[in-house]
Coordinates of N, CA and C in Angstrom, one line a residue:
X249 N -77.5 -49.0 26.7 CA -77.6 -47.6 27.1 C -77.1 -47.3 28.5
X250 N -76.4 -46.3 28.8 CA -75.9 -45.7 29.7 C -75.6 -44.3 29.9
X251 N -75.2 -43.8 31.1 CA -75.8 -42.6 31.5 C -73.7 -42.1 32.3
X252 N -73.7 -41.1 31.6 CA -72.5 -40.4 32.5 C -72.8 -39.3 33.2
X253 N -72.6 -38.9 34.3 CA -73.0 -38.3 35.6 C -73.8 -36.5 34.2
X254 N -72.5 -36.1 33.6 CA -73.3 -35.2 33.1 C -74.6 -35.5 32.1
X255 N -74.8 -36.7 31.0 CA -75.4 -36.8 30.3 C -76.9 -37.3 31.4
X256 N -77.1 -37.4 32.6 CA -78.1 -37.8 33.3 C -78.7 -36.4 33.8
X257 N -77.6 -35.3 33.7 CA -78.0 -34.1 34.6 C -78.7 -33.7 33.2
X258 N -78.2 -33.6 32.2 CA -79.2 -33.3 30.7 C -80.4 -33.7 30.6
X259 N -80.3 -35.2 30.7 CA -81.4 -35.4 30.3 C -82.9 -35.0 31.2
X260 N -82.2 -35.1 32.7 CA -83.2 -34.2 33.8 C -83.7 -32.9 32.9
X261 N -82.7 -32.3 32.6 CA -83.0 -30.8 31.9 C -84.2 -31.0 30.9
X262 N -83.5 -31.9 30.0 CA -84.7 -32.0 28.5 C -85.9 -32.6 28.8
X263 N -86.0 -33.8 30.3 CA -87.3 -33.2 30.2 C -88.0 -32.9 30.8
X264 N -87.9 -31.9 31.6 CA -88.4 -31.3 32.7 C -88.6 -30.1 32.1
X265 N -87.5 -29.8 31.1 CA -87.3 -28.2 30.5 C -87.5 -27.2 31.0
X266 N -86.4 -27.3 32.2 CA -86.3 -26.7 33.2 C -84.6 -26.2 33.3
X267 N -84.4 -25.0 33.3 CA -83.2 -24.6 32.9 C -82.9 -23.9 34.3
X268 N -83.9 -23.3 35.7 CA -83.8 -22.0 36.2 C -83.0 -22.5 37.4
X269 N -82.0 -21.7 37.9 CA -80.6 -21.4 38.5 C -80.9 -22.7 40.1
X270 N -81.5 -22.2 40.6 CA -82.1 -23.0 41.9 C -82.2 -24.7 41.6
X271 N -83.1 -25.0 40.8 CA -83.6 -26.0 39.9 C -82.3 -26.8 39.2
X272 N -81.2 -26.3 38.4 CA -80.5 -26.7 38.1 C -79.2 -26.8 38.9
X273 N -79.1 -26.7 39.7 CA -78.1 -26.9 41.4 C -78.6 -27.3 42.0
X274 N -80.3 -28.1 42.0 CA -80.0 -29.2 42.6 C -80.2 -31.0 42.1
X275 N -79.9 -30.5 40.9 CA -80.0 -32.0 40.1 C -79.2 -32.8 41.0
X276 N -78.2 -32.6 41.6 CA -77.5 -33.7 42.0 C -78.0 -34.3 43.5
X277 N -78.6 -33.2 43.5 CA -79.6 -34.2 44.7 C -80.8 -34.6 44.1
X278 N -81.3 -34.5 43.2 CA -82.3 -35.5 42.9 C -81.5 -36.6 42.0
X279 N -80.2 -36.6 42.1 CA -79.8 -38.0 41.5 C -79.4 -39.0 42.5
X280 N -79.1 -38.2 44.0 CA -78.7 -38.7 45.0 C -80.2 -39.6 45.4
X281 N -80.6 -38.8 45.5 CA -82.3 -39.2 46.1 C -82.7 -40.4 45.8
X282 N -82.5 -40.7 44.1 CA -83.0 -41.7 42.9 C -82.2 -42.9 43.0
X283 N -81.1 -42.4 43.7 CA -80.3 -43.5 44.1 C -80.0 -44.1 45.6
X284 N -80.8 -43.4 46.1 CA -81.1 -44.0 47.7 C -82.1 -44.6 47.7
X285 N -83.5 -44.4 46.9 CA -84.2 -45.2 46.2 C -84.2 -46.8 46.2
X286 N -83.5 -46.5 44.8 CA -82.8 -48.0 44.5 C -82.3 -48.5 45.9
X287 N -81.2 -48.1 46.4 CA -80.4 -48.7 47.0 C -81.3 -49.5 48.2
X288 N -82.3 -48.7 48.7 CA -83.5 -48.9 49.8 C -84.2 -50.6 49.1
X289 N -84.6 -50.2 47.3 CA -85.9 -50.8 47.4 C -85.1 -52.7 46.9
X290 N -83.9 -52.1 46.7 CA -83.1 -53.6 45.8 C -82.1 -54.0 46.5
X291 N -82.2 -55.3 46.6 CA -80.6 -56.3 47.4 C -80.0 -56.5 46.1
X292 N -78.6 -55.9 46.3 CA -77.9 -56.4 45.2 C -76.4 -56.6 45.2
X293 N -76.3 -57.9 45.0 CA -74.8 -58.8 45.5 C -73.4 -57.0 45.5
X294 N -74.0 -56.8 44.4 CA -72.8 -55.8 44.0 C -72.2 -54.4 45.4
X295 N -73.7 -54.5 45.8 CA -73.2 -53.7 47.4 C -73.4 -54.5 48.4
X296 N -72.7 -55.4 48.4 CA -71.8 -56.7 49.6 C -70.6 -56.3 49.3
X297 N -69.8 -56.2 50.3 CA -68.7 -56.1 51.2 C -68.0 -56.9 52.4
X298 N -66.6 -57.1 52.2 CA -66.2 -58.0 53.6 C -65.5 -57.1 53.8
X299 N -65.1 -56.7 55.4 CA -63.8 -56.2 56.0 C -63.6 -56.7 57.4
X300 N -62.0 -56.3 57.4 CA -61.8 -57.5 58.8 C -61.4 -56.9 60.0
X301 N -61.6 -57.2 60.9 CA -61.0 -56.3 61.9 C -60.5 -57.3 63.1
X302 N -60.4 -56.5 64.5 CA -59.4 -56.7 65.8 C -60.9 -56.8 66.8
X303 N -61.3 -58.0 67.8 CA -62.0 -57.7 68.7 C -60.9 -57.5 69.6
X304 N -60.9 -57.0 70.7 CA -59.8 -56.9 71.8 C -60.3 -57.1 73.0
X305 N -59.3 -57.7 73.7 CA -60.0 -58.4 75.3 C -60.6 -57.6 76.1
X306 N -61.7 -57.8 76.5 CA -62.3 -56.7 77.2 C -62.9 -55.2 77.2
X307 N -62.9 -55.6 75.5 CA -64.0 -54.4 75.0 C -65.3 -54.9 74.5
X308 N -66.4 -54.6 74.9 CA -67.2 -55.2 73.9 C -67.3 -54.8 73.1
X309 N -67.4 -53.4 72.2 CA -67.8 -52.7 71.4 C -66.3 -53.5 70.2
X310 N -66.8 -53.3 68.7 CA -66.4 -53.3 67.6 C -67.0 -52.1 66.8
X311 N -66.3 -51.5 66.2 CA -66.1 -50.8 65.5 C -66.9 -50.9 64.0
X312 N -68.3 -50.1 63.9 CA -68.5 -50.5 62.3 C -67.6 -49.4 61.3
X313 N -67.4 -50.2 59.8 CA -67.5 -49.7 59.0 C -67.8 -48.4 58.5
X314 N -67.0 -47.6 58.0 CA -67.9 -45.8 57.5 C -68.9 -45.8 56.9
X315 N -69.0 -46.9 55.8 CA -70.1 -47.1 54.8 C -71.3 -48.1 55.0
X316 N -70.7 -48.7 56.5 CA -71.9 -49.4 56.6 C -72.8 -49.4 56.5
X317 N -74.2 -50.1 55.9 CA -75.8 -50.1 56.0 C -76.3 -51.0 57.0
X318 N -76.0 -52.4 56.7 CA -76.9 -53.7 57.7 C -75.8 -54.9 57.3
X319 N -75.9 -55.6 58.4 CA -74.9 -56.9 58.1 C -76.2 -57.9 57.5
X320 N -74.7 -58.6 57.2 CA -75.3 -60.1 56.5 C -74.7 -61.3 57.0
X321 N -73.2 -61.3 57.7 CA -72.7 -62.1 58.8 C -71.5 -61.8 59.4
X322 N -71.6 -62.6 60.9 CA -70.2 -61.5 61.3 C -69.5 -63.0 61.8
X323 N -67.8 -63.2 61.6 CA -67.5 -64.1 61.8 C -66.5 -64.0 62.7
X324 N -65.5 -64.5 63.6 CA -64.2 -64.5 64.3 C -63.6 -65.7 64.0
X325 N -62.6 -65.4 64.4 CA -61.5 -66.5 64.7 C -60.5 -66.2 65.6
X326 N -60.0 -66.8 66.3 CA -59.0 -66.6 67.3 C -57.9 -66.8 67.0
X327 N -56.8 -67.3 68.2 CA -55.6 -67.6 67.7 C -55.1 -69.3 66.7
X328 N -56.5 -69.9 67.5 CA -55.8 -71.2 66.2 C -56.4 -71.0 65.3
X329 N -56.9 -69.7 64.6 CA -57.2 -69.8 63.3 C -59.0 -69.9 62.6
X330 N -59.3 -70.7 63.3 CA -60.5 -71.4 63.3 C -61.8 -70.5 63.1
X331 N -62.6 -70.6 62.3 CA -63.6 -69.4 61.9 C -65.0 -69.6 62.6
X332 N -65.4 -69.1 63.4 CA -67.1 -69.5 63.7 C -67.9 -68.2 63.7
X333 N -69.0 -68.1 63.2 CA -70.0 -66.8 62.8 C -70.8 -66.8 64.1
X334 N -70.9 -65.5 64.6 CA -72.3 -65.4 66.1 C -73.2 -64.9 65.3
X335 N -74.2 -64.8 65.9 CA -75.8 -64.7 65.7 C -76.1 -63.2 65.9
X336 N -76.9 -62.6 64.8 CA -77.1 -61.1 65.0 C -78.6 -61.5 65.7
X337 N -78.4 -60.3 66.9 CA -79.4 -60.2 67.6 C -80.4 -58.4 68.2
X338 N -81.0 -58.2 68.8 CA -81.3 -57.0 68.9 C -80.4 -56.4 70.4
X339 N -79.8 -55.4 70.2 CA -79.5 -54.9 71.6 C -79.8 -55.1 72.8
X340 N -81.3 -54.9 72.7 CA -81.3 -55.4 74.5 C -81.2 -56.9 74.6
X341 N -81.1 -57.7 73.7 CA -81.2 -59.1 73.9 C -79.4 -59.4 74.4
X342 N -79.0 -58.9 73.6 CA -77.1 -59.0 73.9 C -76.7 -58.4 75.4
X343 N -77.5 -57.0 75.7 CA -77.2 -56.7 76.7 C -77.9 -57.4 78.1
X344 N -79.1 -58.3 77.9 CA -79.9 -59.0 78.4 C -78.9 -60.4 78.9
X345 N -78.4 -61.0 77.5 CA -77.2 -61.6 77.6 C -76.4 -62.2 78.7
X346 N -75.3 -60.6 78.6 CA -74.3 -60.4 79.6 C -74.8 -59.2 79.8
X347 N -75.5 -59.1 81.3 CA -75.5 -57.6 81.9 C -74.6 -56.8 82.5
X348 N -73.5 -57.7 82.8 CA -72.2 -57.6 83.5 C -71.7 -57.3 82.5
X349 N -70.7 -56.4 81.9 CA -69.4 -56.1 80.6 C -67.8 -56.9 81.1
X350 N -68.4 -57.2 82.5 CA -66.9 -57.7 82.5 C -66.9 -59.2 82.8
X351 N -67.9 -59.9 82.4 CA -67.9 -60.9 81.5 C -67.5 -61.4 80.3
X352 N -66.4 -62.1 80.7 CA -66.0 -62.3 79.5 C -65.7 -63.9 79.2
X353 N -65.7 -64.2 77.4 CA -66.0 -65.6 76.8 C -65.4 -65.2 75.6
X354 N -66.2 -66.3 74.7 CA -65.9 -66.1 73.0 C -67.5 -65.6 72.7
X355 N -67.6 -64.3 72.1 CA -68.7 -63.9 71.6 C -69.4 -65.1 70.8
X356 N -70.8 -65.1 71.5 CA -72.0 -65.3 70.9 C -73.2 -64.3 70.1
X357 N -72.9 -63.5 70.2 CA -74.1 -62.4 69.6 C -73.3 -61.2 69.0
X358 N -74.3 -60.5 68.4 CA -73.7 -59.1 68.3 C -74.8 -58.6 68.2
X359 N -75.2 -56.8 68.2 CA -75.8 -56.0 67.6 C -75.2 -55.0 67.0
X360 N -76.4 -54.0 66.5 CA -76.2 -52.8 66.0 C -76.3 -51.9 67.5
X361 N -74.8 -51.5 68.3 CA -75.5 -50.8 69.4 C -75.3 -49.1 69.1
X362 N -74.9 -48.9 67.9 CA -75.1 -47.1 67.8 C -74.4 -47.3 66.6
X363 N -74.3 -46.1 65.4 CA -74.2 -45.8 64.3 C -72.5 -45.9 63.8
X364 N -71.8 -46.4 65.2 CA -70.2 -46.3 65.0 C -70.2 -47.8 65.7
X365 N -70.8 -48.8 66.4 CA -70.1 -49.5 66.8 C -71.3 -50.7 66.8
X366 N -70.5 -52.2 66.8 CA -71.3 -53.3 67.0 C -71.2 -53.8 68.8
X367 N -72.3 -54.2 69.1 CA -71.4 -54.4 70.9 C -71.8 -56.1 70.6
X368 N -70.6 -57.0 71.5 CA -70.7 -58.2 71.3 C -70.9 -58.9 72.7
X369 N -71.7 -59.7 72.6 CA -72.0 -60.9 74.3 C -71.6 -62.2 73.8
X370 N -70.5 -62.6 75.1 CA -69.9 -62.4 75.7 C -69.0 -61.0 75.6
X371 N -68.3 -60.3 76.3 CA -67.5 -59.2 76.0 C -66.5 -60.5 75.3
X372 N -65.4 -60.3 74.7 CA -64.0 -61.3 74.1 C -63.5 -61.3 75.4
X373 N -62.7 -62.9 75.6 CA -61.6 -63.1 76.8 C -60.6 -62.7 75.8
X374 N -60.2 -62.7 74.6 CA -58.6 -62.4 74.2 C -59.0 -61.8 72.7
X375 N -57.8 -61.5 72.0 CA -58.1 -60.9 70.7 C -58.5 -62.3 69.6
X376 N -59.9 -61.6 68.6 CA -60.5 -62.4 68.3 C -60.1 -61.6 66.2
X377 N -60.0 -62.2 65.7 CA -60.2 -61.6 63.9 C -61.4 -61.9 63.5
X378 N -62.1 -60.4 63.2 CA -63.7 -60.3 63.3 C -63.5 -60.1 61.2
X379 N -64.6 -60.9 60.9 CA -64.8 -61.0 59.4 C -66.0 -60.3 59.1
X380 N -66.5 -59.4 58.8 CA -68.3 -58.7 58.5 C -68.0 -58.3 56.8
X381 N -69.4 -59.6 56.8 CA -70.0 -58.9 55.8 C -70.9 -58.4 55.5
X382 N -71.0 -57.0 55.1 CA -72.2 -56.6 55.0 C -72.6 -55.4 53.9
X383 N -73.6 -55.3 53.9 CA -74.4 -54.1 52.4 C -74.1 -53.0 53.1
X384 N -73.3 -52.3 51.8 CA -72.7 -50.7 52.0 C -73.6 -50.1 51.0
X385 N -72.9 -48.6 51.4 CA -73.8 -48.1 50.8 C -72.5 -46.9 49.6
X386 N -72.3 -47.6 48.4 CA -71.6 -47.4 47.3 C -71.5 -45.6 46.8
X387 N -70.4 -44.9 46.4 CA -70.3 -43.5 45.8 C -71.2 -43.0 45.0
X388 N -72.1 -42.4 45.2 CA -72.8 -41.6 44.5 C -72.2 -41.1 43.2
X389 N -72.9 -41.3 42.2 CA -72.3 -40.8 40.6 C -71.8 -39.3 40.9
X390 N -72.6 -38.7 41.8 CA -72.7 -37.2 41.6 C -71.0 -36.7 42.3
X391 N -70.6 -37.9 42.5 CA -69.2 -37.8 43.9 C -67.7 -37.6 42.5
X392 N -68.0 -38.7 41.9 CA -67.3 -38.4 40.1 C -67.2 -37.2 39.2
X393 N -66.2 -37.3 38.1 CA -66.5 -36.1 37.7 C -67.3 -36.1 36.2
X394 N -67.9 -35.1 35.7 CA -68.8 -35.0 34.6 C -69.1 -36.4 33.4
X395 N -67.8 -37.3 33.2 CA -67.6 -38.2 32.5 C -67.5 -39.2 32.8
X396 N -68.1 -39.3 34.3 CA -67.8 -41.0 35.4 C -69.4 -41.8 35.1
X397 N -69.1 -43.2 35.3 CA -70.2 -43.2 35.5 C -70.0 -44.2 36.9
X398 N -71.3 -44.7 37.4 CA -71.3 -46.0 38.6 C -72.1 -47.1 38.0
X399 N -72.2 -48.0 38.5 CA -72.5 -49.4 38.4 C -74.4 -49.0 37.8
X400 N -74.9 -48.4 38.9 CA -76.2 -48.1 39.0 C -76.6 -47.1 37.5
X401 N -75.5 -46.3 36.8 CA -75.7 -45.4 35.5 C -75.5 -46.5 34.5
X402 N -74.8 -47.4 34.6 CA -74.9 -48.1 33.5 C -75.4 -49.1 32.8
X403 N -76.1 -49.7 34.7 CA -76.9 -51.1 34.3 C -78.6 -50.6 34.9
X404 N -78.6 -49.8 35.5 CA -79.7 -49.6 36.6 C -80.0 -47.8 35.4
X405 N -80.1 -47.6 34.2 CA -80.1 -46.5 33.9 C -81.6 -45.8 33.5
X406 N -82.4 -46.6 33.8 CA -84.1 -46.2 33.7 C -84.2 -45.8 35.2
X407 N -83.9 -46.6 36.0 CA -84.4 -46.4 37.0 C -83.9 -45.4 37.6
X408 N -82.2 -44.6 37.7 CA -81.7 -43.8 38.0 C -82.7 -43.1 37.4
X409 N -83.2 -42.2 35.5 CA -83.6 -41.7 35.4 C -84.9 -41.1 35.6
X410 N -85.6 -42.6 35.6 CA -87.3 -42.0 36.1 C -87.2 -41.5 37.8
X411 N -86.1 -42.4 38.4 CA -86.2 -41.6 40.0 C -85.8 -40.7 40.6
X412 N -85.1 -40.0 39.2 CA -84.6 -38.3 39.4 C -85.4 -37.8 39.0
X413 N -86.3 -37.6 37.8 CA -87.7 -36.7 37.6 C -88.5 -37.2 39.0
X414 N -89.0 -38.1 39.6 CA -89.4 -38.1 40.5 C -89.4 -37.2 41.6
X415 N -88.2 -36.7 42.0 CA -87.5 -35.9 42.7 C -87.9 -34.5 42.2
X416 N -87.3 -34.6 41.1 CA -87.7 -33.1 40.5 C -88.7 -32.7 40.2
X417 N -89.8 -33.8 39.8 CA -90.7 -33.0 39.9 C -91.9 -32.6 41.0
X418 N -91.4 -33.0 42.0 CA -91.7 -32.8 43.2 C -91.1 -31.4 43.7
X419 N -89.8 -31.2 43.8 CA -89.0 -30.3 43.8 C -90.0 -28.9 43.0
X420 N -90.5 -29.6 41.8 CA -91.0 -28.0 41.0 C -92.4 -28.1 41.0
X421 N -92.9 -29.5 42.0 CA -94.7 -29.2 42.7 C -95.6 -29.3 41.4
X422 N -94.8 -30.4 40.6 CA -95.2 -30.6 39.0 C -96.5 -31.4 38.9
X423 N -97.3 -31.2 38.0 CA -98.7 -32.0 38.0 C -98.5 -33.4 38.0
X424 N -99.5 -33.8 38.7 CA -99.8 -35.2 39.3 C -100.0 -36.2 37.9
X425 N -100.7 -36.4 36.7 CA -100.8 -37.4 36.0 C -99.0 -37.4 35.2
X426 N -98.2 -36.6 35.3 CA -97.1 -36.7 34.9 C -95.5 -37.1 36.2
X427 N -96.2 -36.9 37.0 CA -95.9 -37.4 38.2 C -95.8 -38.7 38.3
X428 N -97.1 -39.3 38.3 CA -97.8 -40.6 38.3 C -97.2 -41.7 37.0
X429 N -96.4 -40.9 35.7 CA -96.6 -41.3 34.9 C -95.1 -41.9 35.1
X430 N -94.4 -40.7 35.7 CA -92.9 -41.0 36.0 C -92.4 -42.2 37.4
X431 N -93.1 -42.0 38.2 CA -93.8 -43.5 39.4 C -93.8 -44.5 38.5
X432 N -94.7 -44.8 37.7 CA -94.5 -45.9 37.3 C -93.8 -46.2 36.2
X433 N -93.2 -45.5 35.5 CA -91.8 -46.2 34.7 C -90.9 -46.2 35.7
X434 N -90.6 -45.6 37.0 CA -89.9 -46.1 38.0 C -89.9 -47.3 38.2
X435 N -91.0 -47.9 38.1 CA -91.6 -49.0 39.2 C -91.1 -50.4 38.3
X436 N -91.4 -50.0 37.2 CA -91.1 -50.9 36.1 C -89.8 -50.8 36.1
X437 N -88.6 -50.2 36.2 CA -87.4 -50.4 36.3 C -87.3 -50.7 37.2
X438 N -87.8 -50.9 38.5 CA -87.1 -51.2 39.5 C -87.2 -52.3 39.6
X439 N -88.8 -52.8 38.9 CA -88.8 -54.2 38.9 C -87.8 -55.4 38.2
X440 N -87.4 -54.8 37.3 CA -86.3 -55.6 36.6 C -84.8 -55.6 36.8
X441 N -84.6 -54.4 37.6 CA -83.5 -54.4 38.8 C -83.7 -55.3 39.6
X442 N -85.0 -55.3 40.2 CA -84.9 -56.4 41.4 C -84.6 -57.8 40.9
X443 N -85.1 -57.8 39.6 CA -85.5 -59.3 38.8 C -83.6 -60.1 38.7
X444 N -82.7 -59.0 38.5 CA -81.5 -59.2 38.4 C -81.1 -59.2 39.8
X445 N -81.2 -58.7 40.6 CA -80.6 -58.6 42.4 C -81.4 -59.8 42.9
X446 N -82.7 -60.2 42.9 CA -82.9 -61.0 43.9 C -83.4 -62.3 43.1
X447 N -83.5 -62.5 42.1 CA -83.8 -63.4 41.6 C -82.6 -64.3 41.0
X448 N -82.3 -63.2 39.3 CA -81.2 -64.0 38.7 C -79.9 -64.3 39.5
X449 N -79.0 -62.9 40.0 CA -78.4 -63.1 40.8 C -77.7 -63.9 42.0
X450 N -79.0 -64.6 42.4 CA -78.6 -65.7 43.4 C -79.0 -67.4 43.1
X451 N -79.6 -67.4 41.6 CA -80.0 -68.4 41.3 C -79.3 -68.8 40.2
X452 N -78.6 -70.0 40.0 CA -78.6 -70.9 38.4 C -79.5 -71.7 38.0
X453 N -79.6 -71.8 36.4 CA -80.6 -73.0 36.1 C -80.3 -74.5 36.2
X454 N -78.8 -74.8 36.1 CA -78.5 -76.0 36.6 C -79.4 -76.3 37.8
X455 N -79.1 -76.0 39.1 CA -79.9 -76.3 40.2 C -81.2 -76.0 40.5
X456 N -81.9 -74.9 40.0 CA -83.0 -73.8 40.4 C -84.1 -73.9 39.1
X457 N -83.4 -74.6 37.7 CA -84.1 -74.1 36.6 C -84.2 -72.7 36.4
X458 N -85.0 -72.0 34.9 CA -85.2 -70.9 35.0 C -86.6 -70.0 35.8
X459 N -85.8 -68.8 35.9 CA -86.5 -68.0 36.7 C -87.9 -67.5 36.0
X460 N -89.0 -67.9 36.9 CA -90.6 -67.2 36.1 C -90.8 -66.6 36.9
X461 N -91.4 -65.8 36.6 CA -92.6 -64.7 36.7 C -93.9 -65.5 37.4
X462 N -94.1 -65.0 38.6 CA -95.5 -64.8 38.9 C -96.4 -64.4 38.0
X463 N -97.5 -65.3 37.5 CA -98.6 -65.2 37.0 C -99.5 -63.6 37.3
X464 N -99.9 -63.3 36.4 CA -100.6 -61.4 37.1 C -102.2 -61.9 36.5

């Protein structure tokens, strides 16, 4: 089973059975919502990302990504080629670092120093080829048109749905044991999302055997 951007906005409708003008303009933000959700509550290989870029001598700042969320490793290389990863650290620690900017080396650190840029300690002595990988944050179904679907409608399609009534029925200040009821068929999707993101996903049975379940 799977869900195309219109057949999700339906099913919001059927069961909510809620038709009225306000309410139905803004399904797409409670699909948005349901999917920031997920995206918050699950690691999942499928939003990793690598892109490469230019450090340049005597800037510290690098440039993130549009879509960036949080890294997972940042690498360089210089001119012979040669790859070595620095150490993500917190801002004041980097700037604690090198308090001077016009020190300069081969980066050891990096942070998150504002919503557009990474700052790195040492500042670079020369141009370095910066490798990051990191979790983005992927097209909203709602971005597609009526017949699209995304990764999350077709494999993740309980959870998209229970965490749009979620939305909505908050949105229409809907009673609580139906509320509650839609929470936890959430919860249970998300759990077997996660079961695929952080468990199967990074494990084989060759090496790891198979994956169990915590005892309840």
């Amino acid at each position: 089973m799977s869900f195309t951007y219109d057949q999700l906005k339906t099913a919001i409708q059927d069961y909510t059975e809620n038709d009225e003008t306000s309410f139905v303009n803004n399904i797409p933000l409670f699909i948005r919502q349901a999917e920031e959700r997920i995206l918050k509550n699950v690691q999942l290989s499928l939003f990793r990302k690598n892109a490469t870029a230019s450090c340049t001598a005597s800037n510290k700042f690098l440039a993130c990504p549009s879509d960036f969320l949080a890294p997972f490793s940042l690498s360089l290389a210089g001119t012979d080629g040669d790859k070595f990863f620095i150490d993500f650290k917190d801002p004041s620690f980097v700037q604690t670092y090198t308090p001077d900017a016009t020190t300069t080396g081969s980066p050891r650190y990096y942070a998150v120093f504002d919503v557009d840029n990474f700052i790195l300690a040492p500042t670079p002595n020369t141009t370095f080829t910066a490798e990051l990988h990191y979790f983005y944050r992927p097209a909203s179904l709602t971005a597609g048109s009526g017949s699209g679907t995304s990764w999350l409608s077709e494999n993740a399609e309980m959870a998209m749905l229970y965490g749009s009534l979620i939305e909505a029925y908050i949105y229409m200040k809907g009673e609580q044991d139906v509320m509650g009821m839609y929470a936890g068929r959430f919860q249970e999707a998300i759990t077997g999302v996660k079961m695929l993101g952080e468990a199967k996903e990074t494990t084989d049975e060759y090496r790891t055997g198979k994956v169990i379940r915590a005892k309840t």
